[in-house]
CSV table of C-alpha atoms (C1' of nucleotides) in Angstrom, one decimal:
chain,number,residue,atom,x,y,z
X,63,UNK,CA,104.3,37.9,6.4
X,64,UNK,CA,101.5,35.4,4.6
X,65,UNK,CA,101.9,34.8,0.7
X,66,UNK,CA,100.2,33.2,-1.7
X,67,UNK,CA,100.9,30.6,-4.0
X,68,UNK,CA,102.2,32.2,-6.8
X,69,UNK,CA,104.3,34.2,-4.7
X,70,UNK,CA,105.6,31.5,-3.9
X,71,UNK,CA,106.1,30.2,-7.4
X,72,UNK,CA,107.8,33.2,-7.9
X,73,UNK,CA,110.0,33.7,-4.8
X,74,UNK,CA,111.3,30.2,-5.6
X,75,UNK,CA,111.8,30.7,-9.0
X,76,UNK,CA,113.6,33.6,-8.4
X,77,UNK,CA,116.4,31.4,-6.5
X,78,UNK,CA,116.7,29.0,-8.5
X,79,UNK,CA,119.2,30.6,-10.6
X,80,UNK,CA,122.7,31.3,-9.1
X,81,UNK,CA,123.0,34.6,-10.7
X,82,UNK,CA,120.3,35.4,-8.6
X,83,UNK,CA,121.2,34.1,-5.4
X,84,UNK,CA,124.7,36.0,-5.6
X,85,UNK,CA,122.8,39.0,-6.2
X,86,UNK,CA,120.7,38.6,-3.0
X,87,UNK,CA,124.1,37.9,-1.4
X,88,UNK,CA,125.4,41.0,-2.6
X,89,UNK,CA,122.5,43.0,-1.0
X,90,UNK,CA,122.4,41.2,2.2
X,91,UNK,CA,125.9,43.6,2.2
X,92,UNK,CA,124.0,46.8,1.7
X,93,UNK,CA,121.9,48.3,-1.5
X,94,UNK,CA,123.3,47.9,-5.0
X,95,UNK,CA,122.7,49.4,-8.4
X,96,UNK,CA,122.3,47.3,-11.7
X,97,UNK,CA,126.0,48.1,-12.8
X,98,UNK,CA,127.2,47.6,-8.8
X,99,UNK,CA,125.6,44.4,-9.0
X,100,UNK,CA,126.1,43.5,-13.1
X,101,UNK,CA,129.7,43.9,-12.0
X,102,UNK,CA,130.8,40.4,-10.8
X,103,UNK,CA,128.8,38.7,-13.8
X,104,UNK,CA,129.9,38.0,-17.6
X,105,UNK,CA,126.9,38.9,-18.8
X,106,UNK,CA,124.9,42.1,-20.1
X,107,UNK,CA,123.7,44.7,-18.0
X,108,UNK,CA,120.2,44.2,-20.0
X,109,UNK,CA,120.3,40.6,-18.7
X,110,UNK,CA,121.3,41.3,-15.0
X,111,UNK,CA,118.2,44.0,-15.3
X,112,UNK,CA,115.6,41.3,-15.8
X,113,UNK,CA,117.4,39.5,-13.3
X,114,UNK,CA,116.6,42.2,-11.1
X,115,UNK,CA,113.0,42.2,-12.3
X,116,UNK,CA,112.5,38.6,-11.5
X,117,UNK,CA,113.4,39.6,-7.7
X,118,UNK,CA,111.1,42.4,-7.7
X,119,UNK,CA,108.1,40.7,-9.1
X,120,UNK,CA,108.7,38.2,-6.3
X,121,UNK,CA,109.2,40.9,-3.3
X,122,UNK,CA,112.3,39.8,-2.6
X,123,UNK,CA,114.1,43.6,-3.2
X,124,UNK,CA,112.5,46.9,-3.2
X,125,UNK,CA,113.9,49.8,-5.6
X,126,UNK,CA,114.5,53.7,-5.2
X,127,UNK,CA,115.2,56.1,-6.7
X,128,UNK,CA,118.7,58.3,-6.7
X,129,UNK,CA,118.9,60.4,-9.5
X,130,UNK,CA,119.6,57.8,-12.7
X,131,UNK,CA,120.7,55.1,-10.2
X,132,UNK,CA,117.8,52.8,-9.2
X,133,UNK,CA,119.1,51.1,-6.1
X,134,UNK,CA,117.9,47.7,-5.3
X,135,UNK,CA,117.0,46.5,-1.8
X,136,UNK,CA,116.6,43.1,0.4
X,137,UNK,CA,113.4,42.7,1.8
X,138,UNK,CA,113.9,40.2,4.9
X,139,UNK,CA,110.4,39.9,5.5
X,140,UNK,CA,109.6,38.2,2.0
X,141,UNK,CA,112.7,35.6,2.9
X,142,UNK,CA,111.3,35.3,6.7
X,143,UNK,CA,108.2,33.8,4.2
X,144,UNK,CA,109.5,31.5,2.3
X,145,UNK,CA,111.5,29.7,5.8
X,146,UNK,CA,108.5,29.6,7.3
X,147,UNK,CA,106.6,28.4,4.4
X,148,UNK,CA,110.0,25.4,4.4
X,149,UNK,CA,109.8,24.9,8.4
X,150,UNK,CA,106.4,24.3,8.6
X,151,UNK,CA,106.6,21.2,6.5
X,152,UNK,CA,110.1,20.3,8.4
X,153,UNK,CA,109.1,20.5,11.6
X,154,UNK,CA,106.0,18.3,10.8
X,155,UNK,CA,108.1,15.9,9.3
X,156,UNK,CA,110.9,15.8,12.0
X,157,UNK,CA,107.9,15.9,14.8
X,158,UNK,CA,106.3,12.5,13.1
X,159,UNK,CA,110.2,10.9,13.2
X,160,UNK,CA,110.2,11.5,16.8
X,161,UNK,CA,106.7,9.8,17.3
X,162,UNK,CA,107.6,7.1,15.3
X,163,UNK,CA,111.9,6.7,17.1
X,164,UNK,CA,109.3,6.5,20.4
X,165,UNK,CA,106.8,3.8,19.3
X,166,UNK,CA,109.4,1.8,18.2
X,167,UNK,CA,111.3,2.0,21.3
X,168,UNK,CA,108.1,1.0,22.9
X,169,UNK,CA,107.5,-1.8,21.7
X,170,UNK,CA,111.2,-3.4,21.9
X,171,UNK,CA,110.8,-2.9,25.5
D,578,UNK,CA,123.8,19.9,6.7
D,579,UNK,CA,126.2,21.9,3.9
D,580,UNK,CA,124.8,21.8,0.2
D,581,UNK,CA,126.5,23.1,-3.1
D,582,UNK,CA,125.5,25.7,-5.4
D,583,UNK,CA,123.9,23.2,-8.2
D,584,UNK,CA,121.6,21.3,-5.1
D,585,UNK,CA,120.7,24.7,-4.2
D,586,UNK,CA,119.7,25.0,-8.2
D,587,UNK,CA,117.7,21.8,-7.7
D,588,UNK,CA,116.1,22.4,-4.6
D,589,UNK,CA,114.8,25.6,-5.3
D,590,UNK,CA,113.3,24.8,-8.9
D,591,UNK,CA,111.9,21.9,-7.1
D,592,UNK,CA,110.0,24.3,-4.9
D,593,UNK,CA,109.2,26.8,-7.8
D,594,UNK,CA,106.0,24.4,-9.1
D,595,UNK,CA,102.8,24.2,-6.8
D,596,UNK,CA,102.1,20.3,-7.5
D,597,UNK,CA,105.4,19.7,-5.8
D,598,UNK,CA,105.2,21.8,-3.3
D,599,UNK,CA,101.6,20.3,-2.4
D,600,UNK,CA,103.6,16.7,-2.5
D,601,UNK,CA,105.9,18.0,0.3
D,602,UNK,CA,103.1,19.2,1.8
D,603,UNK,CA,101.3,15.7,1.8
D,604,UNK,CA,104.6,14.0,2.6
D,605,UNK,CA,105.4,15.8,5.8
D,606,UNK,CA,102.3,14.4,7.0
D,607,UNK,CA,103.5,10.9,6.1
D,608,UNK,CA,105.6,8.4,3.2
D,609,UNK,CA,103.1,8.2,0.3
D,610,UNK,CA,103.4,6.4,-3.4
D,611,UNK,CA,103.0,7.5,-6.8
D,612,UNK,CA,99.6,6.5,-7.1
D,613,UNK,CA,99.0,8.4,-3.7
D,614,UNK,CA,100.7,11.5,-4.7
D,615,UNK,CA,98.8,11.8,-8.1
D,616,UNK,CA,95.2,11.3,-6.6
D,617,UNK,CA,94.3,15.0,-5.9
D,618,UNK,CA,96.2,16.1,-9.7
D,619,UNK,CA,94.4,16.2,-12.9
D,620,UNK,CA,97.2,15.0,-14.5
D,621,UNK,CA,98.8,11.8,-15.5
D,622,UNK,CA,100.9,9.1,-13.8
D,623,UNK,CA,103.5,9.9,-15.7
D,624,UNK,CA,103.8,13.4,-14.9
D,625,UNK,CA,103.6,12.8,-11.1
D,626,UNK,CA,106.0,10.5,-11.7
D,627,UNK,CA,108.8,12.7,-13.3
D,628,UNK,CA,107.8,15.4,-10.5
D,629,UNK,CA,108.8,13.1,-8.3
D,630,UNK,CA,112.2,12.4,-10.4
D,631,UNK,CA,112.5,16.1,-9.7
D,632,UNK,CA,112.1,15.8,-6.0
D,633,UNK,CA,114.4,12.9,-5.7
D,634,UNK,CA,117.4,14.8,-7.5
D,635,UNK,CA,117.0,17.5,-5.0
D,636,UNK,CA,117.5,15.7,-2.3
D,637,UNK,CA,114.4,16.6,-1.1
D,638,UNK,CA,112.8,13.0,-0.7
D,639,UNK,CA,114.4,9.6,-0.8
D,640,UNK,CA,112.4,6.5,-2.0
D,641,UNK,CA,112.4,3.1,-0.6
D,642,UNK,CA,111.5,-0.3,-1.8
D,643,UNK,CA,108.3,-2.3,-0.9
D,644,UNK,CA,106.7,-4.6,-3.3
D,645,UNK,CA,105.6,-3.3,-6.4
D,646,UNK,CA,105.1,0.4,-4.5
D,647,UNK,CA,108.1,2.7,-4.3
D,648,UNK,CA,107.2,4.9,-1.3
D,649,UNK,CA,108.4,8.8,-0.7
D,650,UNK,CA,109.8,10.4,2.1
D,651,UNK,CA,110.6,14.0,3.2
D,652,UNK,CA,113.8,14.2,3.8
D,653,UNK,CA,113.8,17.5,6.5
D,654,UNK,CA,118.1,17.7,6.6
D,655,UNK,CA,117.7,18.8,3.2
D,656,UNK,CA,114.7,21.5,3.7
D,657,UNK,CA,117.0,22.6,6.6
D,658,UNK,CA,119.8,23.1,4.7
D,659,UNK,CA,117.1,25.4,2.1
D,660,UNK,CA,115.8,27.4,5.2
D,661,UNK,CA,119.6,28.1,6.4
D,662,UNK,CA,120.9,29.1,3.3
D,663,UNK,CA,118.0,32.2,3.3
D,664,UNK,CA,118.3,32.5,6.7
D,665,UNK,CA,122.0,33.5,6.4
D,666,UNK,CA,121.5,36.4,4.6
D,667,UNK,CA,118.1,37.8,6.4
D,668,UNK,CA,119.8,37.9,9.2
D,669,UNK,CA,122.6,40.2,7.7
D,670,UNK,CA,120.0,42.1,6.1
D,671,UNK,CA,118.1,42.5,9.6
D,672,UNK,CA,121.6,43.1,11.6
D,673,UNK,CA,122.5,45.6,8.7
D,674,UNK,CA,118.8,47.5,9.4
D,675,UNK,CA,119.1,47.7,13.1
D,676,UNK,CA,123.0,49.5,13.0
D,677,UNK,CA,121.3,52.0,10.8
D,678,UNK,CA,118.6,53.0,12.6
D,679,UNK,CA,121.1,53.4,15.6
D,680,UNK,CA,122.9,55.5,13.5
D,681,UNK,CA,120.1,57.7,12.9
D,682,UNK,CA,119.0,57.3,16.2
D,683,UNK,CA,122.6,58.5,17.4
D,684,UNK,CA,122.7,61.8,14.9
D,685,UNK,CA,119.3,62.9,15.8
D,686,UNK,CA,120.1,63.6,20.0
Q,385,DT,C1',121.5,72.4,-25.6
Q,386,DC,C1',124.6,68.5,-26.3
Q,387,DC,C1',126.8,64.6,-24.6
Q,388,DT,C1',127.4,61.0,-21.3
Q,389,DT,C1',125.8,57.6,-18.0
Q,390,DG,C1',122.3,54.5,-16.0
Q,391,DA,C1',118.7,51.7,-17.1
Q,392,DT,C1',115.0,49.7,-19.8
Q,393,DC,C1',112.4,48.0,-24.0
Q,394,DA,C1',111.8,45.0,-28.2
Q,395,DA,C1',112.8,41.2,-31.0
Q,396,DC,C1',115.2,37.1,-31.6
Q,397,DT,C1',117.7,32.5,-30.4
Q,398,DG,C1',118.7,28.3,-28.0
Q,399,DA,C1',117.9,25.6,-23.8
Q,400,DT,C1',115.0,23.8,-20.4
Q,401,DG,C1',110.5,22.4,-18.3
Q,402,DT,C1',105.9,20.4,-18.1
Q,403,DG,C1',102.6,18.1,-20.0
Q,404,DT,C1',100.8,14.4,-23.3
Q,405,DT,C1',100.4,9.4,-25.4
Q,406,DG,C1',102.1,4.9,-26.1
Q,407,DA,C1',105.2,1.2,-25.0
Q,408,DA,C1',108.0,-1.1,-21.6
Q,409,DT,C1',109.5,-3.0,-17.1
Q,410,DA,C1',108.8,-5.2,-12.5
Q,411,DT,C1',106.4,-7.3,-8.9
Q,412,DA,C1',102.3,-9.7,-6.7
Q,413,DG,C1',99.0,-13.2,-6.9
Q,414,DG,C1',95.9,-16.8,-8.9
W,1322,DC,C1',102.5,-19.2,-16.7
W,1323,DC,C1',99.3,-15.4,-17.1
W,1324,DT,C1',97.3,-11.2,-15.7
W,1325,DA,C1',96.7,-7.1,-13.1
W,1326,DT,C1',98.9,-3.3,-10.8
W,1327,DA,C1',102.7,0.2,-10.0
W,1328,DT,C1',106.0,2.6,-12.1
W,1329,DT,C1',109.0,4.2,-15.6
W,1330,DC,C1',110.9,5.2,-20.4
W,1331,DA,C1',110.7,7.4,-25.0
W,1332,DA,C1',109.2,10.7,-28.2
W,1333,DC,C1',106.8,14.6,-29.1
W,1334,DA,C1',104.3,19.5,-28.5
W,1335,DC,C1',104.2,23.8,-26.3
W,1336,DA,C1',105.5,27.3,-23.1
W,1337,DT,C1',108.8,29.7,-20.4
W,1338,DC,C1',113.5,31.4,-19.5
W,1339,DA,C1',118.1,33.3,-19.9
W,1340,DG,C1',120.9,35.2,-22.9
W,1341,DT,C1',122.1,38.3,-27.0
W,1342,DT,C1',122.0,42.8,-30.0
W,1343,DG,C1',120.2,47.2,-31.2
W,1344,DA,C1',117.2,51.0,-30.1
W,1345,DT,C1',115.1,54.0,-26.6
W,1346,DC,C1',114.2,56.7,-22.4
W,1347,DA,C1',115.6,59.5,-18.3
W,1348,DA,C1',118.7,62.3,-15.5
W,1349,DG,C1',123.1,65.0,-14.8
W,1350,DG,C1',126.9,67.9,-16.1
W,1351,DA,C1',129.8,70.9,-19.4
DNA sequence: TCCTTGATCAACTGATGTGTTGAATATAGG
DNA sequence: CCTATATTCAACACATCAGTTGATCAAGGA
């Protein structure tokens, strides 16, 4: 999966807040409603629902429907997008150490 | 490498803004200065500058010293540490998606 | 239909973030 | 020493964000 940039913003965004990230921790356990997942948090159930909007505008869950319940779901494929996105700039980076660890030895030889 | 909940804060509301992620971008392909960084921005010196402040707090460059120029540099431990962290709970998610579709897979033979 | 439960909307507050301008600090070089 | 360059600090404006309370909407069950 490709996104764009303010997908990106927004994926990001979305984890930078630890309420957040123990939410997606929750669901990486299975689907969760607003009060399953308002239930570790002292906060409102209004706030943890725009919590949950913020991961939805960034794809990171999907929602159903089951009668008033509105289960919330992990999407792995918008997370596989944002390590990529990360590794790409990594694996450059760690690629140009090892060209540089070789010149070096190189030229002390 | 491990990182606590607050770098994790850092990190990822380092990544949530497109000028910083286009300095990672530029400094995986090499250490760059302020002045360098700014270049393709219309913004000022000083902005870039705190940007990089931001950066730096994160862990997710280090600076070093040569003459009047205080150079940046990816550090990749840290992006690692980013890319793990999602990486962890995708693959739940994913190992969670497979045993149900065995499940179904089981029920309807 | 009435009441309860699950979830959301609207309006407000306080905190944080990103940008600006102007002044200050530090190092290199004549 | 004096000046130019690289960078940062300080103070301010403006926007966005996370939280609150109170009202509203939607679906289920007696």
């Amino acid at each position: 999966m490709t996104v764009d940039d303010d997908q990106l913003d927004r994926s990001f965004a979305a984890l930078a807040d630890p309420v957040r990230r123990a939410m997606i921790a929750r669901l990486s356990r299975g689907p969760a409603t607003v009060n399953e997942l308002a239930e570790p948090f002292p906060i409102t159930k209004q706030a943890v629902s725009r919590h949950i909007q913020v991961l939805e505008a960034a794809g990171l869950i999907t929602r159903t429907r089951d009668g008033q319940r509105r289960p919330c779901h992990l999407v792995p494929a918008a997370l596989e997008a944002l390590t990529s996105w990360i590794d790409n700039y990594r694996l450059e980076t760690e690629r140009r150490f090892r060209r540089m660890e070789a010149l070096l030895k190189e030229n002390e030889s």
